[in-house]
GROMACS .gro file of N, CA and C in nm:
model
  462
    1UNK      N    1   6.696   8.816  10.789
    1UNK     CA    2   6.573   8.834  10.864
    1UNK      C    3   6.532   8.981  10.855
    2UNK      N    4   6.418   9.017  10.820
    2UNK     CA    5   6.349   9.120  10.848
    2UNK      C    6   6.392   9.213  10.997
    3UNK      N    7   6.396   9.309  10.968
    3UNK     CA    8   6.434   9.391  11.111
    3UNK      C    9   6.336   9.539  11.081
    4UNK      N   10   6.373   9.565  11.193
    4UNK     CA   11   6.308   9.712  11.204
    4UNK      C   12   6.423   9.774  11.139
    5UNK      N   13   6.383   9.910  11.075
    5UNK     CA   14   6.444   9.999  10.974
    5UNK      C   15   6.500   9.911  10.859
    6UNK      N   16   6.486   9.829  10.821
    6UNK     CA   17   6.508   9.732  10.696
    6UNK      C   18   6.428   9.795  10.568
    7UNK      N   19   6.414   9.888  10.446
    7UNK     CA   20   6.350   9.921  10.411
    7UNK      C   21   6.285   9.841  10.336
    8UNK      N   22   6.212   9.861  10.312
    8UNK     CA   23   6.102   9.750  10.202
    8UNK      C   24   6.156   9.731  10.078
    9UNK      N   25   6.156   9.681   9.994
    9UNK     CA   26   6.237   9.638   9.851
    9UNK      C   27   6.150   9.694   9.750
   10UNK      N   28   6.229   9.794   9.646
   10UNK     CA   29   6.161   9.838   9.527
   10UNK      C   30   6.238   9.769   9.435
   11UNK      N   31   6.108   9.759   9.319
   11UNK     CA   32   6.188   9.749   9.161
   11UNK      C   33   6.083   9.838   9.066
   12UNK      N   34   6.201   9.868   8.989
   12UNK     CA   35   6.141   9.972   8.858
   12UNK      C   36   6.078   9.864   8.807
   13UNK      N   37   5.932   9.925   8.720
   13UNK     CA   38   5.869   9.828   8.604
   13UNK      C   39   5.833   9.881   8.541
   14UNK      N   40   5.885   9.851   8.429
   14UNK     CA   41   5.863   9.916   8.244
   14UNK      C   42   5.775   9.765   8.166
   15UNK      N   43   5.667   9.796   8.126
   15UNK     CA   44   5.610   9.719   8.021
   15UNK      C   45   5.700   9.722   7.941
   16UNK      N   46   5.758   9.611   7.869
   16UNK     CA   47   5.819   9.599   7.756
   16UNK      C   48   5.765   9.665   7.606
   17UNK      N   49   5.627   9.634   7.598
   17UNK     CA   50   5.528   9.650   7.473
   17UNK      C   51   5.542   9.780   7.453
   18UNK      N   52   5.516   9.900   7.565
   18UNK     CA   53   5.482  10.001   7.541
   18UNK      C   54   5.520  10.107   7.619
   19UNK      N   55   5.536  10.246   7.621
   19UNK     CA   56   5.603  10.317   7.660
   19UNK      C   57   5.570  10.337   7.815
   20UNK      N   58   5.423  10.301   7.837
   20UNK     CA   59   5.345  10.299   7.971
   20UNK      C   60   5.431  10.274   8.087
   21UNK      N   61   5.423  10.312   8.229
   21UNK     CA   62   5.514  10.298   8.297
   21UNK      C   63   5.421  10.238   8.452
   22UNK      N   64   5.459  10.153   8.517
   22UNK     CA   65   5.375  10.137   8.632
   22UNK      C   66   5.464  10.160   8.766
   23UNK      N   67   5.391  10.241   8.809
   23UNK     CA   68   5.479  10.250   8.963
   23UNK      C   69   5.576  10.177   9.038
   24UNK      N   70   5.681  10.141   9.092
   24UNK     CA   71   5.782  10.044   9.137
   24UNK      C   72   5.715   9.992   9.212
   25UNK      N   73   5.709   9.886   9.281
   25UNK     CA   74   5.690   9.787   9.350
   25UNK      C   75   5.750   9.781   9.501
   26UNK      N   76   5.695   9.774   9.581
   26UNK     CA   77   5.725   9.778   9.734
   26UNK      C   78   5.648   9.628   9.800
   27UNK      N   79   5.811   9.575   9.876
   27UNK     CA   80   5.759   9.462   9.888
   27UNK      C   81   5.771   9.405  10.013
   28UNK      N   82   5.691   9.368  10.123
   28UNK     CA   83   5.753   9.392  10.260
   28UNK      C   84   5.839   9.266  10.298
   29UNK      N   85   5.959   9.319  10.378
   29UNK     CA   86   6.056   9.260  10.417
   29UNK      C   87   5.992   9.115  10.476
   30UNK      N   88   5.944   9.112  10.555
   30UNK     CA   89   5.825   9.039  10.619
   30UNK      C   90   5.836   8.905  10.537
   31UNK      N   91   5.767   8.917  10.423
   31UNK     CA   92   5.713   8.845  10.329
   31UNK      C   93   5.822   8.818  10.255
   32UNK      N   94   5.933   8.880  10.247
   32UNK     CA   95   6.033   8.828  10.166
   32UNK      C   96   6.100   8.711  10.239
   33UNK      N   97   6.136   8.798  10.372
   33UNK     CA   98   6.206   8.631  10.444
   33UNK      C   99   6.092   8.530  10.474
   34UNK      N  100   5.997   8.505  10.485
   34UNK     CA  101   5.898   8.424  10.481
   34UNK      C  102   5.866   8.347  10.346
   35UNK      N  103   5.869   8.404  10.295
   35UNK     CA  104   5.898   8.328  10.092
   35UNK      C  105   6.048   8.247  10.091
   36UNK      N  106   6.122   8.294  10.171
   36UNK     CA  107   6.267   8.236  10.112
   36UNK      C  108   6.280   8.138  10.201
   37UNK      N  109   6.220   8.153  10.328
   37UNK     CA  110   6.270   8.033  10.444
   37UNK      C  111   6.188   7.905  10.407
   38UNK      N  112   6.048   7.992  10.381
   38UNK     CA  113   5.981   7.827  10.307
   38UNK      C  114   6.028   7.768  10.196
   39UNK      N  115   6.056   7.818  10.119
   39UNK     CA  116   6.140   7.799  10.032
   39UNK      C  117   6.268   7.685  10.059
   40UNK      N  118   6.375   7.739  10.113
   40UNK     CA  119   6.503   7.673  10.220
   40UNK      C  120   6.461   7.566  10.254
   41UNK      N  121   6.357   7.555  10.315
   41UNK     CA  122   6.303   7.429  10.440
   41UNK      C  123   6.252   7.332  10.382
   42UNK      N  124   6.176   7.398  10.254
   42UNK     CA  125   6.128   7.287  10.162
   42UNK      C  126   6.195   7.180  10.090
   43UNK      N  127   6.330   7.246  10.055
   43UNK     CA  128   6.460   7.223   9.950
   43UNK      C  129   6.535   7.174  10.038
   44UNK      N  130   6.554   7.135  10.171
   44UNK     CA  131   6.637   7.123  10.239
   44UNK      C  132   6.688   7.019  10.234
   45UNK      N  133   6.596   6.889  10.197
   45UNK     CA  134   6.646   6.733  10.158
   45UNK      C  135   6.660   6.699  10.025
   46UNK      N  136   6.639   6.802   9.947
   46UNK     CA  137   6.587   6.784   9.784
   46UNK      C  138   6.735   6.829   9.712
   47UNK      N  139   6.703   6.963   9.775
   47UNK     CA  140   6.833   7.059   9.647
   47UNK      C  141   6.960   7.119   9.755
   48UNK      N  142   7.016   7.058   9.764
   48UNK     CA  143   7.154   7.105   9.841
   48UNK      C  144   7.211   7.188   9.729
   49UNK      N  145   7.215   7.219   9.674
   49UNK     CA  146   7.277   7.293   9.577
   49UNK      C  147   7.236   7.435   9.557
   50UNK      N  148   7.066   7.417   9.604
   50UNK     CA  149   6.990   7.578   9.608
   50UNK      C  150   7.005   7.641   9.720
   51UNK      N  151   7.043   7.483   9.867
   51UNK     CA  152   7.023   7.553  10.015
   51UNK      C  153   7.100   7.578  10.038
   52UNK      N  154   7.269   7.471  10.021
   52UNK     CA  155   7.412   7.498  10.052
   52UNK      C  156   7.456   7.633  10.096
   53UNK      N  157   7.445   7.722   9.927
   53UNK     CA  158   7.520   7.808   9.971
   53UNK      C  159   7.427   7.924  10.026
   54UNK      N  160   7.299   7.916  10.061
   54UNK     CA  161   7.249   7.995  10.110
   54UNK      C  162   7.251   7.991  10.299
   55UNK      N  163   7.242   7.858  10.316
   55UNK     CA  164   7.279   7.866  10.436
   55UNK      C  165   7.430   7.889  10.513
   56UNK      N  166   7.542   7.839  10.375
   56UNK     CA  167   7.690   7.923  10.410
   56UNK      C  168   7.669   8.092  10.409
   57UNK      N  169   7.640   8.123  10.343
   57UNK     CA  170   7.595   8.302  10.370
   57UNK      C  171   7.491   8.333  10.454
   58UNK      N  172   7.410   8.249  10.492
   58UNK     CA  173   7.338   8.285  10.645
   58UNK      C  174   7.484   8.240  10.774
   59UNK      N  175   7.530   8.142  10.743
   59UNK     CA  176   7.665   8.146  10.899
   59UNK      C  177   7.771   8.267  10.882
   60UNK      N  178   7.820   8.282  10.807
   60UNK     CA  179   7.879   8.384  10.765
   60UNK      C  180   7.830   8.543  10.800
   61UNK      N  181   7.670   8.566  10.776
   61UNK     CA  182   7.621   8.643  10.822
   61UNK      C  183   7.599   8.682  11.004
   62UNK      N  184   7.571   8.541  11.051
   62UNK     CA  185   7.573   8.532  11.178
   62UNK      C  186   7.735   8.543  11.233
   63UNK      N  187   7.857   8.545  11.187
   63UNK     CA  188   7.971   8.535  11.219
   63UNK      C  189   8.042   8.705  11.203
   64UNK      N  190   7.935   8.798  11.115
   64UNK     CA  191   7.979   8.905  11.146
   64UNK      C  192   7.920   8.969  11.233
   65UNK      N  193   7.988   9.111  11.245
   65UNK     CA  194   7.963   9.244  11.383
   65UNK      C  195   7.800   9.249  11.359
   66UNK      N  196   7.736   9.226  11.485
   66UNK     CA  197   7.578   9.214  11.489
   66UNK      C  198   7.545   9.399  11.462
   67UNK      N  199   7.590   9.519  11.471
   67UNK     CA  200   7.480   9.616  11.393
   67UNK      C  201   7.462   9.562  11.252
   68UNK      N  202   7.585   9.453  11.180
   68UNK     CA  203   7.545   9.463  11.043
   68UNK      C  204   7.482   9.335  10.969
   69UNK      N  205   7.436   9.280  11.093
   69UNK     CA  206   7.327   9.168  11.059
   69UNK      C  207   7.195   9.142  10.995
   70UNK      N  208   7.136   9.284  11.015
   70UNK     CA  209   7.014   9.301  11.002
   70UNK      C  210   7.005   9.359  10.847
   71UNK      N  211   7.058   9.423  10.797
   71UNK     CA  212   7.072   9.462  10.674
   71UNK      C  213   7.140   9.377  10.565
   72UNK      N  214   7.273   9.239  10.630
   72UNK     CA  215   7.306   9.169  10.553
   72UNK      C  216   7.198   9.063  10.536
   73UNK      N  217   7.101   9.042  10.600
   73UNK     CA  218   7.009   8.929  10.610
   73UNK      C  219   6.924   8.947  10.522
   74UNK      N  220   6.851   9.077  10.473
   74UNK     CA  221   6.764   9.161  10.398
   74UNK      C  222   6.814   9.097  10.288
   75UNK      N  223   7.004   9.117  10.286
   75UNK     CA  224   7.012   9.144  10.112
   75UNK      C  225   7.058   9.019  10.067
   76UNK      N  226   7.082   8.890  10.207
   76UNK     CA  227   7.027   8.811  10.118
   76UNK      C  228   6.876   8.690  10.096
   77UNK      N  229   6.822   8.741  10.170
   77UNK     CA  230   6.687   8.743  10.159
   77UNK      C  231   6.639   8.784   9.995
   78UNK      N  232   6.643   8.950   9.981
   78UNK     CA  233   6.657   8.963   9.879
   78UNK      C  234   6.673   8.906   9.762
   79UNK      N  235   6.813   8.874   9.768
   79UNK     CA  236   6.857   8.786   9.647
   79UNK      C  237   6.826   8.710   9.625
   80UNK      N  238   6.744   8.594   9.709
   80UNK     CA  239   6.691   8.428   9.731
   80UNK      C  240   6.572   8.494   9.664
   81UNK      N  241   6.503   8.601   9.718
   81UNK     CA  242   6.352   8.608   9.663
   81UNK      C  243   6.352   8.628   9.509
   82UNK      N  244   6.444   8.702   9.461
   82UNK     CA  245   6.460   8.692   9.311
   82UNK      C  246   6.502   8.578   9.221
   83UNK      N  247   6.589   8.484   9.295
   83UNK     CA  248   6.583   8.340   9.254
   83UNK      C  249   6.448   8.283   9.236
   84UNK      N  250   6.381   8.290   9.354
   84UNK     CA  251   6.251   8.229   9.309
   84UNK      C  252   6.187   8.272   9.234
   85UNK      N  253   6.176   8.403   9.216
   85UNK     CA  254   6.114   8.452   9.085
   85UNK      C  255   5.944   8.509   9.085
   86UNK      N  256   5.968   8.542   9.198
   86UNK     CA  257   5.859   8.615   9.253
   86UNK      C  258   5.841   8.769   9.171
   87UNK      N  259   5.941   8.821   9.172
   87UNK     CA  260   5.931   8.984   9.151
   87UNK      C  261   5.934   8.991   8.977
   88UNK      N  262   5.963   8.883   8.948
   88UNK     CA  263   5.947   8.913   8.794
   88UNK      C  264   5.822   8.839   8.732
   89UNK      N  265   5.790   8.761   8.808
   89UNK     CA  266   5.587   8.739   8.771
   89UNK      C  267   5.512   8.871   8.855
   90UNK      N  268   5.561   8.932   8.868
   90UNK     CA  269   5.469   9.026   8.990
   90UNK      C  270   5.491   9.164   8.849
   91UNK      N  271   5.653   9.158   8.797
   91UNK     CA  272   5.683   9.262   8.666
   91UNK      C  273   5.568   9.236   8.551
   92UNK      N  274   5.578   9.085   8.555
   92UNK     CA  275   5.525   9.051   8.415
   92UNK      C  276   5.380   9.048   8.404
   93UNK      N  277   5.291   9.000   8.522
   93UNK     CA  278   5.151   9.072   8.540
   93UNK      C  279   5.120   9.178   8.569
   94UNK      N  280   5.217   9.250   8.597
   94UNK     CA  281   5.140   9.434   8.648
   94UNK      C  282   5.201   9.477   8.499
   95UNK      N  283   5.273   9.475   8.401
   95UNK     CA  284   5.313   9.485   8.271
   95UNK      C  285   5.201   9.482   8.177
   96UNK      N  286   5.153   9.350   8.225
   96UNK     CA  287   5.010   9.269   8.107
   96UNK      C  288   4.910   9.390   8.136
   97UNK      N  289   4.912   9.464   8.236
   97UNK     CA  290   4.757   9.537   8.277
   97UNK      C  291   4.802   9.652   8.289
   98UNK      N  292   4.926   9.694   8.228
   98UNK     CA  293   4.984   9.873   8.242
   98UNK      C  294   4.939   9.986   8.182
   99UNK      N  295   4.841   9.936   8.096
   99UNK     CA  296   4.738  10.046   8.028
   99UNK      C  297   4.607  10.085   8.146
  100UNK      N  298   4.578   9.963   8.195
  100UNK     CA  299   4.494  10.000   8.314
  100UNK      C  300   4.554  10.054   8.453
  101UNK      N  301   4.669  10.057   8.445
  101UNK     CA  302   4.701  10.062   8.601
  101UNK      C  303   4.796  10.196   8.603
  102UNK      N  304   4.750  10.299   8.526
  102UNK     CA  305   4.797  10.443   8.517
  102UNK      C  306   4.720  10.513   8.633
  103UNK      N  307   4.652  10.481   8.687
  103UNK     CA  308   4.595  10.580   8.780
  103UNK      C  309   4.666  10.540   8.973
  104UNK      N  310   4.718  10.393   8.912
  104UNK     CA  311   4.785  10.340   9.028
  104UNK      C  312   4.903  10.422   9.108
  105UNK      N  313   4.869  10.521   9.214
  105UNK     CA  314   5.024  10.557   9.283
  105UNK      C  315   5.119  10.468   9.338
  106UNK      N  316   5.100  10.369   9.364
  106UNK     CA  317   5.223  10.300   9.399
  106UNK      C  318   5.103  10.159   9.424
  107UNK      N  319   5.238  10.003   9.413
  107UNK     CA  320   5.195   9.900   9.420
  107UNK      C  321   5.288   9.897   9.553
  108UNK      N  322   5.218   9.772   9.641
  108UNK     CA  323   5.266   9.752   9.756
  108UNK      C  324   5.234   9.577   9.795
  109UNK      N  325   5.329   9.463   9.745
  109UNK     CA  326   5.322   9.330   9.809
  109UNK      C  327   5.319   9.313   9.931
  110UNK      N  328   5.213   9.237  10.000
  110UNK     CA  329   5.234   9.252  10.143
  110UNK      C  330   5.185   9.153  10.183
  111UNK      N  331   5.173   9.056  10.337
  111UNK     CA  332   5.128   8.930  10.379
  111UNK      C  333   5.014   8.907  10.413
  112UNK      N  334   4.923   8.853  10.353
  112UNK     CA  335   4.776   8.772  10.426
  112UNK      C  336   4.771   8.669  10.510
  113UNK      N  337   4.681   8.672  10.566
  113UNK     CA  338   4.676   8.587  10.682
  113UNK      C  339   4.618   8.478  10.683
  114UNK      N  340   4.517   8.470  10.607
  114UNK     CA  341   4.452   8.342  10.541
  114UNK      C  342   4.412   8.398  10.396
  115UNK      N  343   4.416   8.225  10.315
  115UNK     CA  344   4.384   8.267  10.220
  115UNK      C  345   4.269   8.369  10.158
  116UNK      N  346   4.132   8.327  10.242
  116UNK     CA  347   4.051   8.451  10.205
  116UNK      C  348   4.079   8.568  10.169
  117UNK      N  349   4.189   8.650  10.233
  117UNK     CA  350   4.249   8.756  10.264
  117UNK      C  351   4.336   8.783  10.108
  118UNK      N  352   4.355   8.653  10.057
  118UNK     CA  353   4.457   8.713   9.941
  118UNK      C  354   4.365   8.796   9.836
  119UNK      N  355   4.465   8.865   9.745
  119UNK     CA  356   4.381   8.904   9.642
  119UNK      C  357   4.441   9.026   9.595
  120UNK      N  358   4.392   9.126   9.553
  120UNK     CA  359   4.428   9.271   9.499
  120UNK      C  360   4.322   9.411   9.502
  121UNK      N  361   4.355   9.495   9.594
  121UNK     CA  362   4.265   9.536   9.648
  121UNK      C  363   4.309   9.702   9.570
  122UNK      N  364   4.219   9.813   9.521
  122UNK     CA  365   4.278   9.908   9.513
  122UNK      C  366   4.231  10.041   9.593
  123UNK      N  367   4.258  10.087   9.700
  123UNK     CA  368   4.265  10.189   9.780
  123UNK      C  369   4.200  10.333   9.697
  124UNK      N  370   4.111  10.400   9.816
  124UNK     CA  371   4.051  10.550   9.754
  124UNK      C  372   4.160  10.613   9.693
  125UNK      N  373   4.274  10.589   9.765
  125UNK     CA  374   4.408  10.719   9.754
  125UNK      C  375   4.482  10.682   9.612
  126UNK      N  376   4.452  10.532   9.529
  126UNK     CA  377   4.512  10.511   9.405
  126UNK      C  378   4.588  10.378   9.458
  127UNK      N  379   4.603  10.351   9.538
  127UNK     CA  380   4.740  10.237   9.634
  127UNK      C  381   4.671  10.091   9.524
  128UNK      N  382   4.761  10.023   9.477
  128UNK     CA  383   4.737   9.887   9.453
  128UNK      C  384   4.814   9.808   9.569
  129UNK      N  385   4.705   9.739   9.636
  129UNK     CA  386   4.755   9.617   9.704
  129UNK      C  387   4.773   9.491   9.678
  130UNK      N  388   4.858   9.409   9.712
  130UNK     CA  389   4.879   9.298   9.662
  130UNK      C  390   4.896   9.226   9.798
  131UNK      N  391   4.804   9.133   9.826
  131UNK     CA  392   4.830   9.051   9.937
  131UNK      C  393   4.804   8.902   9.930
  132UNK      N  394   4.909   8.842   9.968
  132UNK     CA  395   4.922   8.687   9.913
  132UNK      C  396   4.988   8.634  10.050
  133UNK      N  397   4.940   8.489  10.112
  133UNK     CA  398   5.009   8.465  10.234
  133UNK      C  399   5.149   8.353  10.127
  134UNK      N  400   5.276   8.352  10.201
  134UNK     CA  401   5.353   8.300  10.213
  134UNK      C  402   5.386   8.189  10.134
  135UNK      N  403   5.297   8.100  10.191
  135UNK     CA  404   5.250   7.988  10.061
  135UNK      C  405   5.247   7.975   9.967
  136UNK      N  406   5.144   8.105   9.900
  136UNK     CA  407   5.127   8.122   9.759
  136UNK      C  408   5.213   8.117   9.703
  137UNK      N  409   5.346   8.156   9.701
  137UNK     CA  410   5.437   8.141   9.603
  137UNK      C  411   5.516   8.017   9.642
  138UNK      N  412   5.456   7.929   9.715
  138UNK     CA  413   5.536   7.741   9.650
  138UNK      C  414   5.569   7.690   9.564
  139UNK      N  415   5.407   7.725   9.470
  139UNK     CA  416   5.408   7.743   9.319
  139UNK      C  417   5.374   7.838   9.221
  140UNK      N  418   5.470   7.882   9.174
  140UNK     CA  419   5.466   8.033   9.124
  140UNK      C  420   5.386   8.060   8.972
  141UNK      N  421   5.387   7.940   8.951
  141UNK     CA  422   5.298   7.954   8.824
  141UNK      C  423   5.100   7.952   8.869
  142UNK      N  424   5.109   7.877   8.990
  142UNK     CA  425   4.960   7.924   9.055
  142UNK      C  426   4.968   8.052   9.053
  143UNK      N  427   5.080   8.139   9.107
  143UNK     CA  428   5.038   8.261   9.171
  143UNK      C  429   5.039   8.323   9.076
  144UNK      N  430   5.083   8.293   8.939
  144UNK     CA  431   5.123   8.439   8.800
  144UNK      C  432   4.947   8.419   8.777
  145UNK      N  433   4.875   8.309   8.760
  145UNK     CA  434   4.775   8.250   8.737
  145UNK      C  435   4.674   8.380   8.789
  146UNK      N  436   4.640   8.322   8.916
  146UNK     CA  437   4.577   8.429   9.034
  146UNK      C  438   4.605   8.517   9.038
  147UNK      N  439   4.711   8.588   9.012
  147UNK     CA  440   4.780   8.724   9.029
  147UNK      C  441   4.760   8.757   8.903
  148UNK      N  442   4.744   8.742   8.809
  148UNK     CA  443   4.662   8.777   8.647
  148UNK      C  444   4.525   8.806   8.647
  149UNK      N  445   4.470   8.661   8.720
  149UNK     CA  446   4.261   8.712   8.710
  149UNK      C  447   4.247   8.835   8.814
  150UNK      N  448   4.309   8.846   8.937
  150UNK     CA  449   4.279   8.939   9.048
  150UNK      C  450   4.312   9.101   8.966
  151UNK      N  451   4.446   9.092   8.913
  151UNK     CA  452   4.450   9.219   8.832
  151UNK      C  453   4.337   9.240   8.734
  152UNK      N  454   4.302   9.176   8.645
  152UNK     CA  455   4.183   9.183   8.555
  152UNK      C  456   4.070   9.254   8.634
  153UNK      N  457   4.029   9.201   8.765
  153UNK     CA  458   3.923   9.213   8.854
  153UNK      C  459   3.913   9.343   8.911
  154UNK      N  460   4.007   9.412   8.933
  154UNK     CA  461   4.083   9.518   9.031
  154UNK      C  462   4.030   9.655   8.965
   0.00000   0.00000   0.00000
């Protein structure tokens, strides 16, 4: 679970093609355990095999010393969100557009509230935003989809 002082999750991103480099990725905690629980809840009658051991490392988590709950929950939050495969369609479209997105100081994934709200917004200060509610990534090939034209747009 997300906590206060939980830091937000970076990853380095290197275009493969070319030497170009795009700012790491900041992704709020928020939205990560919110991607993974829907996720869990969805799978819950389907794939015992994806939820099993995630919910043995959520009791396990709850069975240790509570200061170190909040940070073990993150990381595996974390880890579930990279299973789904969120952060590497998020690599592989900000990659496709890394010749354009040199002026970008930092990218930042973060939660919308309704869909209207989703999209990719880029800030006076250089900031690329990325805001997608929860949902969106059910199906992740919608979101590489949308998350491709919105960069184009941006």
């Amino acid at each position: 679970m997300a906590q206060d002082g939980v830091q937000a999750v970076k990853s380095e991103i290197r275009n493969p093609k070319s030497a170009i480099q795009v700012p790491p990725v900041t992704y709020d905690p928020a939205l990560i355990e919110s991607v993974v629980r829907r996720r869990v809840d969805a799978a819950a009658d389907t794939d015992a095999v994806w939820t099993a051991p995630y919910r043995d490392e959520l009791n396990e988590i709850y069975e240790s010393p509570e200061q170190d709950r909040s940070t073990a929950f993150a990381a595996l939050d974390r880890r579930y969100f990279n299973r789904i495969g969120v952060p590497a369609v998020v690599d592989e479209c900000l990659a496709a557009q890394a010749p354009k997105l040199l002026r970008a100081s930092s990218v930042t994934l973060i939660s919308a509230h309704a869909r209207s709200e989703e999209g990719v917004d880029v800030t006076r200060d250089g900031r690329l935003v990325l805001r997608y509610r929860p949902a969106a990534f059910d199906r992740v090939d919608r979101f590489r989809a949308n998350l491709r034209r919105e960069l184009i747009q941006a």
